[in-house]
Structures are given as structure tokens and as C-alpha cells.
GROMACS .gro file of N, CA and C in nm:
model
  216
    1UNK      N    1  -7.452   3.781  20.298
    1UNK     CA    2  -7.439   3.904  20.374
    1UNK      C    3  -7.471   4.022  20.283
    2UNK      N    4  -7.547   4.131  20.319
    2UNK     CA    5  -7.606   4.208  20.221
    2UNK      C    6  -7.586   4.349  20.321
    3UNK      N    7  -7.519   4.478  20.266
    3UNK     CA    8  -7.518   4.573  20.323
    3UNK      C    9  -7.622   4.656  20.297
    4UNK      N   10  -7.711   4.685  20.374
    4UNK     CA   11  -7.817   4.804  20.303
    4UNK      C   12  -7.779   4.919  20.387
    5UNK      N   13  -7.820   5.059  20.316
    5UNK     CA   14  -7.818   5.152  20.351
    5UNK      C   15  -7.986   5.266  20.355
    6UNK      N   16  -8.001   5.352  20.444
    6UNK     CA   17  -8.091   5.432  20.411
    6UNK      C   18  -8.060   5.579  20.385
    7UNK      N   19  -8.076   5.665  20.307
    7UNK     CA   20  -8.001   5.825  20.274
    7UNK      C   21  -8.096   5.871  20.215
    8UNK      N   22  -8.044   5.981  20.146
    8UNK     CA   23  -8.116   6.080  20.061
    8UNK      C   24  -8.065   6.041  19.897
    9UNK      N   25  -8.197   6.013  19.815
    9UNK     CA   26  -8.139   5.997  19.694
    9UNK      C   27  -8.038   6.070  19.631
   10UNK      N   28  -8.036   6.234  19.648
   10UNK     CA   29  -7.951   6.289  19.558
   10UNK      C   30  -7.786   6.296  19.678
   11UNK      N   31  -7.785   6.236  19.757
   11UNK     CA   32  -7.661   6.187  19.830
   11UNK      C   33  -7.606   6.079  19.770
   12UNK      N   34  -7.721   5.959  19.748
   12UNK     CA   35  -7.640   5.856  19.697
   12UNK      C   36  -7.617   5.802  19.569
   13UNK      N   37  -7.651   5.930  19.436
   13UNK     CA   38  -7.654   5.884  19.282
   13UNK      C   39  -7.490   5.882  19.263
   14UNK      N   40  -7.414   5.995  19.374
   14UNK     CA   41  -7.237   6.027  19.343
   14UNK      C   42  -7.179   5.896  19.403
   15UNK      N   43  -7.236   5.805  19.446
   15UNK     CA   44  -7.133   5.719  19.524
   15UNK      C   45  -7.123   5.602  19.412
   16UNK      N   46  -7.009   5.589  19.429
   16UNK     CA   47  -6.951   5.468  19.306
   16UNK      C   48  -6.950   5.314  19.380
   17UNK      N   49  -7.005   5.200  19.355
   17UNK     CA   50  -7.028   5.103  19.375
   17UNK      C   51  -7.106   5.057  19.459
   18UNK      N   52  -7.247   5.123  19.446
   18UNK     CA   53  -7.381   5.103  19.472
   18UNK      C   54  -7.469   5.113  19.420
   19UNK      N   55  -7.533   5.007  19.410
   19UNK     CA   56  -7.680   4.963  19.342
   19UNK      C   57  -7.826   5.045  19.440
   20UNK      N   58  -7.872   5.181  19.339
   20UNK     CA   59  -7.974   5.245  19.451
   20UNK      C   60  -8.140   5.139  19.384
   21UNK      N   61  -8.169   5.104  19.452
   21UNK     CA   62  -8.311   5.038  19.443
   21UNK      C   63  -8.441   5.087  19.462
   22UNK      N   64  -8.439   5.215  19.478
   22UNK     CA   65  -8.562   5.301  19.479
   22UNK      C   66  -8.569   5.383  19.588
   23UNK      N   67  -8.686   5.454  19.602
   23UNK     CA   68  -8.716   5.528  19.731
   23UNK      C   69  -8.801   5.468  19.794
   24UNK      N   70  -8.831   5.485  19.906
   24UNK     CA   71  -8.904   5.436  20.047
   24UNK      C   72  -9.042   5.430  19.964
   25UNK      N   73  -9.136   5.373  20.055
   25UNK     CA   74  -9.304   5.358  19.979
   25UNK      C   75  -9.289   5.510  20.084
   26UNK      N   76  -9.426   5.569  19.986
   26UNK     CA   77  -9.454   5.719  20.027
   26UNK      C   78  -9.511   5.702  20.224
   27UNK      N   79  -9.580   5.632  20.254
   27UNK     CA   80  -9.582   5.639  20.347
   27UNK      C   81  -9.507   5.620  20.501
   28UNK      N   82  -9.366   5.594  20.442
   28UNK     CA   83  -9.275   5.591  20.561
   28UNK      C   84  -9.163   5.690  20.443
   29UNK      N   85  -9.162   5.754  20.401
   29UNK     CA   86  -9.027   5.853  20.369
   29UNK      C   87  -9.097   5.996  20.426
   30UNK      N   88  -8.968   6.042  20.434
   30UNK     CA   89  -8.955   6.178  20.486
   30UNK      C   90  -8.864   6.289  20.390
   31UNK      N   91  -8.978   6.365  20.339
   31UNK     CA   92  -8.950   6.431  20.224
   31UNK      C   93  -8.872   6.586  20.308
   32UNK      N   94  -8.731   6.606  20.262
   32UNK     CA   95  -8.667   6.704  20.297
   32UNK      C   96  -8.735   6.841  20.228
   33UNK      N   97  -8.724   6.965  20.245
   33UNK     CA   98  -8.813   7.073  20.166
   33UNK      C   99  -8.725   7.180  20.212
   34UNK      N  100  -8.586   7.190  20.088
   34UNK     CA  101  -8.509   7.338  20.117
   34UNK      C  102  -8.606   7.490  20.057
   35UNK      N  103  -8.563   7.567  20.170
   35UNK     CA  104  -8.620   7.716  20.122
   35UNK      C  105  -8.496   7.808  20.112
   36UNK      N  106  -8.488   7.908  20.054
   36UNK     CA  107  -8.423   8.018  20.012
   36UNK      C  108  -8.483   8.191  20.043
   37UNK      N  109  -8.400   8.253  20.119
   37UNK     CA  110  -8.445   8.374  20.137
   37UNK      C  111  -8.368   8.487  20.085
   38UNK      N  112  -8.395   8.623  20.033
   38UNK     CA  113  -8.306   8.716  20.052
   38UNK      C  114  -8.338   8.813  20.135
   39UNK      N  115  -8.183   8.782  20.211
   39UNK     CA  116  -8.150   8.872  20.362
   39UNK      C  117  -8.200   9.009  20.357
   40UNK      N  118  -8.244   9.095  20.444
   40UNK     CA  119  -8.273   9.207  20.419
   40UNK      C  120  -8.119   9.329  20.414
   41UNK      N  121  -8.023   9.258  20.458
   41UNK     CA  122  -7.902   9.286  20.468
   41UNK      C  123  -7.859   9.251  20.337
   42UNK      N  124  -7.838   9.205  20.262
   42UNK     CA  125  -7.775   9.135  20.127
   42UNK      C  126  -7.734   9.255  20.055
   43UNK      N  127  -7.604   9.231  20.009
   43UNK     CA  128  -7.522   9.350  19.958
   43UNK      C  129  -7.583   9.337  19.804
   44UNK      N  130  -7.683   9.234  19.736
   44UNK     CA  131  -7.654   9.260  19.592
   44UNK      C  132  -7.854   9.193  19.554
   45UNK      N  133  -7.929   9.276  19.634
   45UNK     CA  134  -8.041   9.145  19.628
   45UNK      C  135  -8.132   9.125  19.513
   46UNK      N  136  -8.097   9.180  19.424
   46UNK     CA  137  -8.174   9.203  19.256
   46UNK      C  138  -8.056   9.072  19.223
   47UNK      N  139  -7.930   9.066  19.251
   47UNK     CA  140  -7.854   8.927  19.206
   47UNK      C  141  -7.932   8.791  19.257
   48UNK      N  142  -7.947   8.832  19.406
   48UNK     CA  143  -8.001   8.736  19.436
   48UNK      C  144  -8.148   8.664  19.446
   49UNK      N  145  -8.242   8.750  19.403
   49UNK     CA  146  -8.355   8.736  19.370
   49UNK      C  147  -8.337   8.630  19.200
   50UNK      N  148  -8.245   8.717  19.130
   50UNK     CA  149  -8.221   8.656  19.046
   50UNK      C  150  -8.176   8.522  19.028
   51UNK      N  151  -8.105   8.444  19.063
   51UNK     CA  152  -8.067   8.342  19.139
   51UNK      C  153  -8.170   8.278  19.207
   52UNK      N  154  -8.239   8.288  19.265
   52UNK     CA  155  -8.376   8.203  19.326
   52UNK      C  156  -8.473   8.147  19.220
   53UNK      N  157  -8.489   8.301  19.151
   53UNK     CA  158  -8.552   8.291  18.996
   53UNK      C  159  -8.568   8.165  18.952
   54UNK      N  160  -8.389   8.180  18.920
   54UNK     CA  161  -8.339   8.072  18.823
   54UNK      C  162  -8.379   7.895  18.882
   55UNK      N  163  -8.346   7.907  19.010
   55UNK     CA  164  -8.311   7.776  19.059
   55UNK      C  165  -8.464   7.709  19.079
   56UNK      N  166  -8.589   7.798  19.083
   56UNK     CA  167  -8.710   7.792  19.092
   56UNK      C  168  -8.783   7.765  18.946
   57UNK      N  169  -8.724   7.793  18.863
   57UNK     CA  170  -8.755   7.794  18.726
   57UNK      C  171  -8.704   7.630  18.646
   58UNK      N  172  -8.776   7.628  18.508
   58UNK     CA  173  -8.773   7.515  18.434
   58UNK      C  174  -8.634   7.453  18.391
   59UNK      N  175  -8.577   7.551  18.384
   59UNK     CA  176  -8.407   7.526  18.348
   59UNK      C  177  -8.311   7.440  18.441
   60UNK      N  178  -8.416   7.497  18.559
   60UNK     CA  179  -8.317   7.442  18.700
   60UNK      C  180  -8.317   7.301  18.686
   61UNK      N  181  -8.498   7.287  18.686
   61UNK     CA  182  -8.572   7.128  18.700
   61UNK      C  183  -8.508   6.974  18.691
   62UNK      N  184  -8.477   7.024  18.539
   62UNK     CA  185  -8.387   6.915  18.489
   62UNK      C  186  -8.249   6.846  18.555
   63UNK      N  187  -8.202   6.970  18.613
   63UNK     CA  188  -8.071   6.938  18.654
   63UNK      C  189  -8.101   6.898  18.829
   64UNK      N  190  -8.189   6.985  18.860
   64UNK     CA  191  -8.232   6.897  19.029
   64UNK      C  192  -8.260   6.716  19.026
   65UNK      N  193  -8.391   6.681  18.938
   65UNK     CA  194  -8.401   6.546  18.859
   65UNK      C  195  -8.285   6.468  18.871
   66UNK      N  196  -8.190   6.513  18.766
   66UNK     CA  197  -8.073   6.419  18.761
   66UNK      C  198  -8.010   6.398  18.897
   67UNK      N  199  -8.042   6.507  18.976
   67UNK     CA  200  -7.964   6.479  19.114
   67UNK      C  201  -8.055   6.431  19.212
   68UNK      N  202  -8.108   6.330  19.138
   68UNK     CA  203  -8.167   6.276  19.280
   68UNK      C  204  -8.297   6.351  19.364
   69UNK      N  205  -8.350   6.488  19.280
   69UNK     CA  206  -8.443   6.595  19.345
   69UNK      C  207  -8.583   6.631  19.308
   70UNK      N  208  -8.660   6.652  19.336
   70UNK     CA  209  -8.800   6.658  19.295
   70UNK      C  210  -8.811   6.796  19.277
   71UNK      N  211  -8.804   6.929  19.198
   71UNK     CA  212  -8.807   7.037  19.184
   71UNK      C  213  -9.008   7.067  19.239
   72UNK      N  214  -9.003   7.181  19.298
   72UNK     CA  215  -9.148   7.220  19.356
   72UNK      C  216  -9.259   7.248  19.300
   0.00000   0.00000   0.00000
């Protein structure tokens, strides 16, 4: 008896007592693609520009990677 599951890699690197076996072959996965905006309302938007910056930048990369994420 064998339980398989299907998810999002960086969902299932935190779960403790599962063996992840790869990602889908490219032609049947479905690649998620978050975007980020700043509101024209935003009380602080030089913070938050800043912050996009960052998370868009090389520093971020590494740490998306470990989670399971393909940085853009």
C-alpha cells in the first residue's frame, strides 16, 4: 500500500515524514507565478518598493530555492 500525494514543492519540503521524489515532467505541471504590487494607497511605498526590491533580487534567490521556489 503506497500513499502518494500531489502539492506544491515548497508546501511539502516542511512536512516531516515524507519522502518528496521530484516534480511532475514539465509537460503536465502547472507552474504557480506570484506577483507583487504597490497600492496606490500604501501609507509607506518607498518601504515597499523596497521590499519587492529585495525579494526580486539575488539575496532573496537563495532562500526561495531552499523553499521549494524557482526565483524569476
Amino acid at each position: 500500500d503506497v500513499a502518494l500525494g500531489f502539492q506544491q514543492l515548497s508546501e511539502l519540503l516542511g512536512v516531516p515524514g515524507i519522502d518528496v521524489l521530484g516534480p511532475l515532467p514539465p509537460e503536465i505541471q502547472h507552474v504557480t507565478v506570484f506577483a507583487a504590487a504597490v497600492s496606490v494607497s500604501c501609507a509607506q511605498p518607498d518601504a515597499a518598493r523596497a521590499l519587492l526590491d529585495f525579494l526580486a533580487g539575488a539575496d532573496a534567490a537563495a532562500c526561495k530555492r531552499q523553499h521549494g521556489m524557482e526565483p524569476a
